[in-house]
Amino acid sequence: MELGPVVRQRRRDLGLRQDELADLAGVSTRFVHTLEAGKPSVQMDRVVAVLEVLGLELAVQPRRHDGEPAT
């Protein structure tokens, strides 16, 4: 699952606007927009700050050789 849609849905579930989430996480509204859009150039420290506000955590999993997540 991609990070952007997860962040967007959780933000909406919590009833937050992008600017409100940005203020709480200490990032710009533009950053939240970029993160939710799935742009590849986001900074991980800011991603973690946004995820913390949303009560989410980032997990890293090894992939199989065919590119699919390992089970």
XYZ file of N, CA, C and O in Angstrom:
284
model
N 0.845 -1.173 0.000
C 0.000 0.000 0.000
C 0.895 1.244 0.000
O 1.888 1.293 0.705
N 0.533 2.221 -0.774
C 1.316 3.448 -0.859
C 1.021 4.366 0.315
O -0.091 4.404 0.835
N 2.022 5.128 0.708
C 1.936 5.983 1.882
C 0.964 7.151 1.707
O 0.193 7.459 2.614
N 0.995 7.803 0.566
C 0.169 8.995 0.352
C -1.308 8.775 0.622
O -1.927 9.523 1.406
N -1.930 7.766 0.006
C -3.350 7.525 0.263
C -3.652 7.159 1.719
O -4.710 7.521 2.236
N -2.718 6.482 2.382
C -2.919 6.139 3.798
C -2.943 7.412 4.641
O -3.809 7.589 5.504
N -1.995 8.306 4.381
C -1.940 9.572 5.109
C -3.206 10.381 4.849
O -3.829 10.913 5.777
N -3.621 10.484 3.600
C -4.810 11.253 3.253
C -6.046 10.705 3.965
O -6.826 11.458 4.569
N -6.231 9.389 3.919
C -7.418 8.796 4.532
C -7.416 8.980 6.048
O -8.432 9.308 6.640
N -6.264 8.780 6.679
C -6.187 8.947 8.129
C -6.456 10.388 8.523
O -7.157 10.664 9.503
N -5.909 11.337 7.759
C -6.163 12.760 8.030
C -7.650 13.051 7.961
O -8.225 13.698 8.842
N -8.283 12.544 6.931
C -9.722 12.752 6.779
C -10.514 12.078 7.885
O -11.484 12.634 8.394
N -10.104 10.861 8.257
C -10.770 10.147 9.350
C -10.713 10.946 10.652
O -11.644 10.890 11.458
N -9.605 11.664 10.849
C -9.437 12.478 12.049
C -10.077 13.857 11.916
O -10.045 14.653 12.860
N -10.636 14.151 10.752
C -11.312 15.425 10.538
C -10.368 16.613 10.433
O -10.748 17.731 10.778
N -9.164 16.363 9.955
C -8.178 17.431 9.815
C -8.083 17.900 8.373
O -8.168 17.099 7.448
N -7.893 19.204 8.211
C -7.555 19.749 6.903
C -6.039 19.634 6.734
O -5.308 19.452 7.702
N -5.577 19.756 5.506
C -4.130 19.673 5.257
C -3.361 20.725 6.042
O -2.310 20.434 6.607
N -3.879 21.939 6.116
C -3.169 22.995 6.838
C -3.130 22.722 8.342
O -2.146 23.023 9.009
N -4.177 22.115 8.878
C -4.187 21.776 10.294
C -3.159 20.691 10.606
O -2.423 20.777 11.597
N -3.110 19.666 9.762
C -2.123 18.608 9.943
C -0.712 19.178 9.840
O 0.157 18.856 10.645
N -0.498 20.033 8.872
C 0.815 20.649 8.699
C 1.231 21.410 9.952
O 2.368 21.262 10.422
N 0.329 22.204 10.517
C 0.642 22.955 11.736
C 0.999 22.021 12.890
O 1.973 22.250 13.607
N 0.224 20.970 13.070
C 0.462 20.025 14.159
C 1.785 19.278 14.001
O 2.456 18.973 14.986
N 2.164 18.990 12.766
C 3.391 18.233 12.498
C 4.616 19.130 12.333
O 5.734 18.629 12.259
N 4.410 20.430 12.248
C 5.531 21.346 12.070
C 6.119 21.317 10.674
O 7.325 21.506 10.497
N 5.260 21.065 9.686
C 5.684 21.058 8.284
C 4.791 22.014 7.507
O 3.801 22.517 8.029
N 5.119 22.248 6.262
C 4.308 23.151 5.447
C 3.090 22.418 4.872
O 3.104 21.193 4.721
N 2.073 23.183 4.546
C 0.899 22.612 3.895
C 1.296 22.007 2.558
O 0.798 20.945 2.175
N 2.213 22.649 1.873
C 2.705 22.126 0.591
C 3.330 20.736 0.775
O 3.157 19.851 -0.053
N 4.064 20.539 1.887
C 4.661 19.238 2.151
C 3.584 18.177 2.323
O 3.695 17.077 1.775
N 2.537 18.485 3.091
C 1.449 17.523 3.292
C 0.809 17.182 1.950
O 0.561 16.015 1.651
N 0.565 18.187 1.145
C -0.012 17.966 -0.185
C 0.898 17.053 -1.017
O 0.425 16.102 -1.645
N 2.197 17.328 -1.002
C 3.164 16.530 -1.758
C 3.198 15.093 -1.252
O 3.218 14.144 -2.048
N 3.182 14.922 0.059
C 3.190 13.590 0.660
C 1.946 12.813 0.250
O 2.036 11.658 -0.187
N 0.791 13.428 0.357
C -0.459 12.756 0.005
C -0.527 12.427 -1.490
O -1.152 11.449 -1.883
N 0.132 13.231 -2.300
C 0.136 12.994 -3.748
C 1.105 11.880 -4.140
O 1.120 11.442 -5.291
N 1.919 11.428 -3.185
C 2.832 10.329 -3.466
C 4.087 10.722 -4.216
O 4.737 9.882 -4.836
N 4.457 11.997 -4.150
C 5.679 12.440 -4.823
C 6.886 11.780 -4.160
O 6.947 11.667 -2.944
N 7.862 11.354 -4.939
C 8.987 10.598 -4.389
C 10.050 11.426 -3.672
O 10.957 10.873 -3.091
N 9.945 12.736 -3.663
C 11.029 13.558 -3.128
C 10.764 14.092 -1.720
O 11.305 15.116 -1.351
N 9.948 13.418 -0.932
C 9.667 13.898 0.418
C 10.811 13.554 1.368
O 11.531 12.580 1.167
N 10.969 14.348 2.411
C 12.029 14.135 3.396
C 11.497 13.256 4.517
O 10.464 13.546 5.117
N 12.226 12.186 4.824
C 11.745 11.192 5.773
C 11.509 11.751 7.164
O 10.564 11.345 7.832
N 12.315 12.685 7.641
C 12.084 13.224 8.979
C 10.742 13.931 9.054
O 10.032 13.832 10.052
N 10.364 14.578 7.990
C 9.062 15.248 7.951
C 7.937 14.231 7.815
O 6.865 14.401 8.384
N 8.173 13.174 7.050
C 7.180 12.108 6.919
C 6.888 11.520 8.293
O 5.730 11.350 8.685
N 7.934 11.229 9.048
C 7.764 10.655 10.386
C 6.990 11.611 11.294
O 6.121 11.185 12.059
N 7.252 12.902 11.213
C 6.525 13.883 12.026
C 5.030 13.862 11.704
O 4.188 13.891 12.607
N 4.695 13.790 10.424
C 3.292 13.729 10.010
C 2.654 12.435 10.510
O 1.548 12.439 11.060
N 3.349 11.313 10.350
C 2.807 10.031 10.784
C 2.581 10.012 12.288
O 1.576 9.466 12.757
N 3.475 10.621 13.059
C 3.305 10.667 14.505
C 2.032 11.400 14.894
O 1.294 10.952 15.766
N 1.757 12.526 14.252
C 0.537 13.283 14.534
C -0.696 12.440 14.235
O -1.684 12.481 14.962
N -0.628 11.648 13.175
C -1.763 10.830 12.761
C -1.867 9.514 13.540
O -2.799 8.746 13.329
N -0.909 9.250 14.417
C -0.935 8.001 15.172
C -0.564 6.796 14.336
O -1.001 5.683 14.595
N 0.260 7.020 13.312
C 0.699 5.952 12.416
C 2.196 5.739 12.578
O 2.906 6.604 13.075
N 2.676 4.586 12.163
C 4.109 4.336 12.161
C 4.516 3.762 10.820
O 3.709 3.180 10.103
N 5.768 3.943 10.499
C 6.318 3.478 9.239
C 7.012 2.147 9.464
O 7.796 2.009 10.400
N 6.702 1.164 8.648
C 7.354 -0.144 8.727
C 8.043 -0.428 7.401
O 7.518 -0.113 6.337
N 9.204 -1.022 7.484
C 9.967 -1.375 6.296
C 9.976 -2.894 6.199
O 10.293 -3.578 7.164
N 9.621 -3.408 5.021
C 9.570 -4.845 4.800
C 10.468 -5.221 3.634
O 10.543 -4.485 2.655
N 11.099 -6.388 3.711
C 11.869 -6.843 2.553
C 10.925 -7.218 1.416
O 9.793 -7.633 1.652
N 11.379 -7.038 0.204
C 10.586 -7.422 -0.972
C 11.132 -8.710 -1.537
O 12.315 -9.004 -1.432
N 10.247 -9.443 -2.193
C 10.695 -10.625 -2.928
C 11.425 -10.133 -4.174
O 11.337 -8.965 -4.545
N 12.084 -11.014 -4.848
C 12.841 -10.635 -6.052
C 11.943 -10.147 -7.178
O 12.389 -9.396 -8.043
N 10.661 -10.500 -7.158
C 9.756 -10.045 -8.213
C 9.137 -8.677 -7.899
O 8.284 -8.209 -8.637
N 9.575 -8.046 -6.816
C 9.089 -6.720 -6.478
C 7.880 -6.712 -5.575
O 7.491 -5.665 -5.076
N 7.282 -7.849 -5.331
C 6.123 -7.934 -4.453
C 6.585 -8.020 -3.003
O 7.670 -8.534 -2.733
N 5.767 -7.523 -2.058
C 6.139 -7.631 -0.644
C 6.315 -9.090 -0.234
O 5.591 -9.971 -0.692
N 7.290 -9.352 0.615
C 7.508 -10.707 1.136
C 6.387 -11.044 2.111
O 5.840 -10.185 2.770
N 6.030 -12.306 2.168
C 4.990 -12.725 3.101
C 5.545 -13.640 4.152
O 6.600 -14.159 4.068
